[in-house]
Short mmCIF file of C-alpha atoms in Angstrom, two decimals:
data_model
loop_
_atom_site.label_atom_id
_atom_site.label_comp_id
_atom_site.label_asym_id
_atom_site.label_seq_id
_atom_site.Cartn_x
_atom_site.Cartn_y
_atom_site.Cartn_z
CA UNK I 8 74.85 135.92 -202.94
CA UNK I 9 75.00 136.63 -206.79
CA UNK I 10 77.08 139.45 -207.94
CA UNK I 11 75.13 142.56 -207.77
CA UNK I 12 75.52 146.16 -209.27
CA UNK I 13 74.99 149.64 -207.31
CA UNK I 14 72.41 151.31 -209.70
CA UNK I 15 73.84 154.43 -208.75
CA UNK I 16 77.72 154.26 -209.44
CA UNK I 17 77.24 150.88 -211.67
CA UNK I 18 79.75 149.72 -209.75
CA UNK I 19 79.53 145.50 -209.53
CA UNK I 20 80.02 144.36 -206.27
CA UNK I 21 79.82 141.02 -203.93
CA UNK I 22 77.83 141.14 -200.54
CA UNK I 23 78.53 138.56 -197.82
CA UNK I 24 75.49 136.43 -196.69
CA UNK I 25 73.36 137.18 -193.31
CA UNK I 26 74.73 137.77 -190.87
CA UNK I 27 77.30 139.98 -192.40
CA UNK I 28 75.49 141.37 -195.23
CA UNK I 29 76.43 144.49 -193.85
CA UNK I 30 80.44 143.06 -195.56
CA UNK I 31 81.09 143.95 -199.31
CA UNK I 32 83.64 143.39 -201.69
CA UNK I 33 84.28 145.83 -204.36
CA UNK I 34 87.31 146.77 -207.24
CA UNK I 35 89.43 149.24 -206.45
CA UNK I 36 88.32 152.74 -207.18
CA UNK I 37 89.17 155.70 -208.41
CA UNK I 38 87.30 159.60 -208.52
CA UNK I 39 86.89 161.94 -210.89
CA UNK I 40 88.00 164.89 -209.14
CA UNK I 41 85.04 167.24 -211.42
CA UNK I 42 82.32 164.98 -210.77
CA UNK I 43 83.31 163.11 -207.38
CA UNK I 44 81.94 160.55 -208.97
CA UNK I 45 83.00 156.36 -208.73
CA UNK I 46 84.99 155.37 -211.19
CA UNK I 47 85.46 151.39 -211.53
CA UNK I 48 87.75 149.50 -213.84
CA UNK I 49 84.78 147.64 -214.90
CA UNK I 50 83.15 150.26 -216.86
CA UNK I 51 82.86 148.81 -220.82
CA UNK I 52 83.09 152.85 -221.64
CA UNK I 53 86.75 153.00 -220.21
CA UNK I 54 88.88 152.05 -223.29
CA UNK I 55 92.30 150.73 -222.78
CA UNK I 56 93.36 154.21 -224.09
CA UNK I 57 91.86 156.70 -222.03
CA UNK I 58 94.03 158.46 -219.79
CA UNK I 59 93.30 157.74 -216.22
CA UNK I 60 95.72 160.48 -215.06
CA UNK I 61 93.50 162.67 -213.78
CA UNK I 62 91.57 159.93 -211.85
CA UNK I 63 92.27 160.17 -208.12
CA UNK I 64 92.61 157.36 -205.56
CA UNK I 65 89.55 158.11 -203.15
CA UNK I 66 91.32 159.88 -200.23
CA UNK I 67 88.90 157.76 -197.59
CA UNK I 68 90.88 154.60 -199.41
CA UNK I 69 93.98 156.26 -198.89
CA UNK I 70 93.11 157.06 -195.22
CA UNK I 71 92.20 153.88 -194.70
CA UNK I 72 94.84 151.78 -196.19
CA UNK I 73 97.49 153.67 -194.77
CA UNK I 74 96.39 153.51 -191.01
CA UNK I 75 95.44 150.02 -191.32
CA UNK I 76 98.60 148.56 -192.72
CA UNK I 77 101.09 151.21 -189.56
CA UNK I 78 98.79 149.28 -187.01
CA UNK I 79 101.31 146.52 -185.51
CA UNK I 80 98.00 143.97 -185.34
CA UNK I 81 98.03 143.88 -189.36
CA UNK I 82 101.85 144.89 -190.64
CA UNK I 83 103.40 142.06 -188.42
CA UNK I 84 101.91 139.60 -190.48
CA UNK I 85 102.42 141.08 -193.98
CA UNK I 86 105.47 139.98 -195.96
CA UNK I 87 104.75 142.48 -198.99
CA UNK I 88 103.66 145.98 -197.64
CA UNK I 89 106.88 147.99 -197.00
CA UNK I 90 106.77 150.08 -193.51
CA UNK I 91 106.32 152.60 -192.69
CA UNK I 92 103.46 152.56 -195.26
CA UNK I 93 102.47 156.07 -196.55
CA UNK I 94 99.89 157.94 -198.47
CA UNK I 95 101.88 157.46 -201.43
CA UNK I 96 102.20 153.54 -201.09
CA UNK I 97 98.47 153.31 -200.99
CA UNK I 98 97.55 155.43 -203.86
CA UNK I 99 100.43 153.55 -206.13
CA UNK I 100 99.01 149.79 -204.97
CA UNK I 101 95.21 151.27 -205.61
CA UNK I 102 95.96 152.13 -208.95
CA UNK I 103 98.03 149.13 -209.83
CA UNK I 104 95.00 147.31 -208.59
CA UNK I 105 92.58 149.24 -210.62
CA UNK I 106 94.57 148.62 -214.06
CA UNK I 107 94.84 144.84 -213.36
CA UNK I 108 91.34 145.09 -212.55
CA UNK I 109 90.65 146.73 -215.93
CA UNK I 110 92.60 144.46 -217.78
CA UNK I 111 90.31 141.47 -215.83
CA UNK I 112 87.12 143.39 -217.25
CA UNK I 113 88.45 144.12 -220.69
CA UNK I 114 89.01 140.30 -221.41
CA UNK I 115 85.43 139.77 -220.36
CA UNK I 116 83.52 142.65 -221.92
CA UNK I 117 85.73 141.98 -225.43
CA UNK I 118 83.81 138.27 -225.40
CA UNK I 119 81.76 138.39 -229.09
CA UNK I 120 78.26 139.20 -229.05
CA UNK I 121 76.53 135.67 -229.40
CA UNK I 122 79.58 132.96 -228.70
CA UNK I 123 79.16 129.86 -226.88
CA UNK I 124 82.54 129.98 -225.19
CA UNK I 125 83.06 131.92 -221.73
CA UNK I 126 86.19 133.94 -221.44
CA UNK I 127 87.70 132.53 -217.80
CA UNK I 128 88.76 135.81 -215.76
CA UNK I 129 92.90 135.82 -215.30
CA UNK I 130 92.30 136.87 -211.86
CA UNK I 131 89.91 138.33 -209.17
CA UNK I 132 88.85 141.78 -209.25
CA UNK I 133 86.79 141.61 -206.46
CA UNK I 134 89.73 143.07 -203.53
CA UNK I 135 88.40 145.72 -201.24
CA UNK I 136 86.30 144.71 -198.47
CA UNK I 137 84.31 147.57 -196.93
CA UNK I 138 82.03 147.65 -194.16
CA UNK I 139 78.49 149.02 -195.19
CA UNK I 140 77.59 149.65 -191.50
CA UNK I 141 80.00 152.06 -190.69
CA UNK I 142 79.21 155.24 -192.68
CA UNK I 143 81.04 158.14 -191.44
CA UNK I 144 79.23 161.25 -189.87
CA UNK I 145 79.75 163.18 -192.84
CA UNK I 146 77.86 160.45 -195.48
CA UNK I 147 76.54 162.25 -198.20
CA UNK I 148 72.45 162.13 -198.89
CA UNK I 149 71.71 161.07 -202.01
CA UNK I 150 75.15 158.36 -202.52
CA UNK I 151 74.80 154.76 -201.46
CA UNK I 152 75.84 152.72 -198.95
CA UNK I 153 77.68 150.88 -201.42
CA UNK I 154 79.68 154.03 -202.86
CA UNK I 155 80.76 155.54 -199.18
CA UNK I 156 81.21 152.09 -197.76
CA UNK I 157 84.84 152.67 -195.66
CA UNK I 158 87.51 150.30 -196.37
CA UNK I 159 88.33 147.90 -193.90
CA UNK I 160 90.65 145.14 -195.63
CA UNK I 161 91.68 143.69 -198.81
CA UNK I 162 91.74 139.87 -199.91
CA UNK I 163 93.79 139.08 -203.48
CA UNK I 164 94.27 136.47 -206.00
CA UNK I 165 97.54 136.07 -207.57
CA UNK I 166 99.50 133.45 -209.41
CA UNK I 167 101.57 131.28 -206.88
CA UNK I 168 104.89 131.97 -205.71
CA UNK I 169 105.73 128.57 -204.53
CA UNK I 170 107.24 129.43 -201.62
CA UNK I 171 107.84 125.51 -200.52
CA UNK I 172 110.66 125.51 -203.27
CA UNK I 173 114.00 126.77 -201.31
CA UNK I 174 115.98 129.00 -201.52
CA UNK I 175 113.47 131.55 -202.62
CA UNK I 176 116.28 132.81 -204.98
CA UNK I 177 116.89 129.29 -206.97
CA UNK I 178 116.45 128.60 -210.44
CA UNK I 179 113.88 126.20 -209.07
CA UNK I 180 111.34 128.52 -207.81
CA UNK I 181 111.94 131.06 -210.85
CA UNK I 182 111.28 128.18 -213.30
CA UNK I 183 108.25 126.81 -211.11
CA UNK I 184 106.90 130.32 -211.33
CA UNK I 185 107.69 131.85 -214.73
CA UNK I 186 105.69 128.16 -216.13
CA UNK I 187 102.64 128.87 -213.40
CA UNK I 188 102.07 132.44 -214.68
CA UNK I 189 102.60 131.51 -218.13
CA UNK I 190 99.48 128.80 -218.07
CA UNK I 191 96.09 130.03 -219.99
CA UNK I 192 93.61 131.63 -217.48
CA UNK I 193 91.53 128.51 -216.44
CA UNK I 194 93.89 126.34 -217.20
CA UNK I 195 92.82 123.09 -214.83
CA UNK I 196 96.78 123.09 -214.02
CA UNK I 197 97.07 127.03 -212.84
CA UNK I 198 97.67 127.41 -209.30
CA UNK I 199 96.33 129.97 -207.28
CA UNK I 200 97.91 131.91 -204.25
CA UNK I 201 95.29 133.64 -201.48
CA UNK I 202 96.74 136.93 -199.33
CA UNK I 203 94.14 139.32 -197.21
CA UNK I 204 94.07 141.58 -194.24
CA UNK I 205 91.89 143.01 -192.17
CA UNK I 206 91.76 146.43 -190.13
CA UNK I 207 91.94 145.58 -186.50
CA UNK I 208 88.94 147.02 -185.97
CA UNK I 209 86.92 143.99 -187.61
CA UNK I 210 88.76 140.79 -186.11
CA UNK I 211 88.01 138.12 -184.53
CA UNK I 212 84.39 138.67 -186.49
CA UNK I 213 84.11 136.11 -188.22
CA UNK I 214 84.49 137.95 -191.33
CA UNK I 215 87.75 137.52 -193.33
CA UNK I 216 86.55 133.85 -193.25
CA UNK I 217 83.14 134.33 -195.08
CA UNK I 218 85.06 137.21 -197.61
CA UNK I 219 87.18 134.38 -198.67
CA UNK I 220 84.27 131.53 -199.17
CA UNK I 221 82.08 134.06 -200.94
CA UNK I 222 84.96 135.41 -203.45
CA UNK I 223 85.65 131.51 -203.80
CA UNK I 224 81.65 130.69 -204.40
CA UNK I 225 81.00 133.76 -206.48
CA UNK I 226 83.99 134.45 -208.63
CA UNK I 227 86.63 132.39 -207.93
CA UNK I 228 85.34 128.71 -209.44
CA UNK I 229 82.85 130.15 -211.94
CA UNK I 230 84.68 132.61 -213.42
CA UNK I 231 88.43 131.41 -212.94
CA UNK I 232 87.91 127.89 -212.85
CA UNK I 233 89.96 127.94 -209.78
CA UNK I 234 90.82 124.34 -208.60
CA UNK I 235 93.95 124.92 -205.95
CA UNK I 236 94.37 127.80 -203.85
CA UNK I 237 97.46 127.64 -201.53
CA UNK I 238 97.90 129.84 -198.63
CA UNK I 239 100.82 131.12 -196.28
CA UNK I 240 101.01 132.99 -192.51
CA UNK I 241 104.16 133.68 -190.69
CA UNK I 242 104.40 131.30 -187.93
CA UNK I 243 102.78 132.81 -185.20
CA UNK I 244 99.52 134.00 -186.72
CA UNK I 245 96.98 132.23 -185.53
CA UNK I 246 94.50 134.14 -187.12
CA UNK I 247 95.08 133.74 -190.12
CA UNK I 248 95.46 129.95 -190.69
CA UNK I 249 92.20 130.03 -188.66
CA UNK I 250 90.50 131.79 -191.18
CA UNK I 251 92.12 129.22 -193.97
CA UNK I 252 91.48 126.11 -191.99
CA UNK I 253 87.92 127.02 -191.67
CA UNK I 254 87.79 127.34 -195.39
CA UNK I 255 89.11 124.25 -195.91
CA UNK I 256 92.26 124.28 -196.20
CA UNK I 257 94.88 122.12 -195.04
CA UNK I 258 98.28 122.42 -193.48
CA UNK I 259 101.23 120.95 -196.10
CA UNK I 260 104.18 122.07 -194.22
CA UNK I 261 106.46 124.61 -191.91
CA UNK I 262 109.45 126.47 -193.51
CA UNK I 263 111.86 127.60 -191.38
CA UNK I 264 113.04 130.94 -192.65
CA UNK I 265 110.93 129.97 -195.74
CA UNK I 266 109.70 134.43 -196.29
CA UNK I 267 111.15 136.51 -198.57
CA UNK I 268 114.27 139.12 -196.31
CA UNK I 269 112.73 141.50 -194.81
CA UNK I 270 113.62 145.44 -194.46
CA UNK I 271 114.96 146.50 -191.63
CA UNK I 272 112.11 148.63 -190.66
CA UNK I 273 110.10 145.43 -190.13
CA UNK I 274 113.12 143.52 -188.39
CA UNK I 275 114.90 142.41 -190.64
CA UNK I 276 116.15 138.66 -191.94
CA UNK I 277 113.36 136.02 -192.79
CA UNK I 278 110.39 134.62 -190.67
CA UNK I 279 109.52 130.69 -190.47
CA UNK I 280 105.99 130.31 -192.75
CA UNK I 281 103.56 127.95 -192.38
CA UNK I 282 102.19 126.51 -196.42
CA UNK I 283 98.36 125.32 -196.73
CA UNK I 284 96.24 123.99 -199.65
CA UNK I 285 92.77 124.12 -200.57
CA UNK I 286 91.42 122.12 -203.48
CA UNK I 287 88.10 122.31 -204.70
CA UNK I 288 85.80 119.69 -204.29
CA UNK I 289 85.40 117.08 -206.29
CA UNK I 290 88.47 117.42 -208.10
CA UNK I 291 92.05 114.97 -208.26
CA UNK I 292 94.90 116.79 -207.93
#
């Protein structure tokens, strides 16, 4: 489905196809704390110089983030997230979000009036997935279901990390990376790195799977000229190279102790990872 727009907030947004249309991915978002009103980072009003400070992170997000990523069924299998994860941890990472996001926007809206050429988006801005079906108790009339939609997971595209080069410390992998992130935004040689999550409450659904081929179909090719998406899971989660198998792509290799070290908190040393590719079609890589 085309990218829509919720006429109340303005806020763009991607719904999933039947039958999870009920599934949408949105920016991250902030409040104004006067108004209560949505803000989103793609806004043309919000100039690069406003001050955001007095913008909050919703506290629903907050809520949500923060249980989701202390439930065992979703840390375990994050490399990134620090744990114990707290209220502060999500409202930092929603508001890092929202300025990349921005920035994303900015690049597009800043296009001159009339030109031929299309900007390509550095990125995806489309990252929280929320669940339109499960509107808490205390929904407020007159709001969407688009602008109290509860978060239940996030999906991201970033520049790869090349995690096949070892160690993850070597001049290798810093070179390999500094000349990946320093390629033009739809550059045909950029690669492209995938990471999600889901609450626990929505697996085994179906839905992380769709999220990912509608971001791809919607944003991902037309806008970023994406051609090769690669994909990691500890060893061990199934789920997850489910969901990228299904989508295509395919397994490249096993790592043993291939992760970044992990804190103590979460165990410690470095996992085994398993590395998969997607390509688009009809492309040579």
């Amino acid at each position: 489905m085309p990218i829509q727009t919720d006429p109340l907030t303005s806020e763009p947004y991607i719904r999933l196809p039947p039958p999870l249309s009920h599934i949408i991915v949105t920016p991250p978002r902030l409040t104004d704390p006067q108004t209560s009103s949505i803000i989103s980072p793609a806004s043309p009003s919000l100039a690069s110089t406003d001050s955001r400070d007095h913008l909050t992170v919703p506290a629903a997000d907050i809520a949500a983030r923060t249980a989701a990523l202390n439930d065992v069924a979703v840390y375990d299998w994050l490399e990134s997230p620090p744990y114990p994860y707290s209220a502060a941890d999500a409202a930092s990472f929603v508001r890092g979000g929202f300025e990349d996001c921005r920035r994303i926007f900015t690049t597009l809206h800043s296009q001159p009036d009339g030109t031929n050429v299309r900007a390509w988006a550095d990125g995806c801005p489309f990252r929280d997935i929320r669940d339109t079906s499960a509107l808490a108790p205390t929904s407020k009339d007159g709001e969407s279901d688009v602008a109290q939609a509860p978060l239940v997971g996030d999906v991201m595209l970033s520049r790869y990390t090349y995690y096949e080069i070892q160690p993850a410390e070597s001049n290798e992998r810093r070179v390999a990376r500094e000349r990946n992130a320093a390629l033009e935004a739809g550059g045909e040689e950029v690669v492209w790195g995938i990471g999600f999550w889901l609450s626990s409450t929505h697996h085994k659904k179906g839905i992380m799977a769709i999220v990912v081929q509608t971001v791809l179909s919607e944003w991902a090719i037309p806008r970023m000229n994406l051609r090769v998406l690669m994909g990691s899971a500890f060893v061990g989660n199934a789920g997850s190279v489910a969901v990228m198998r299904k989508c295509g792509f395919k397994e490249l290799q096993t790592i043993e102790k291939g992760s970044v070290l992990l804190a103590e908190s979460r165990g410690g040393g470095k996992r085994d990872i398993v590395v998969l590719r997607w390509e688009r079609p009809g492309i040579s890589s």
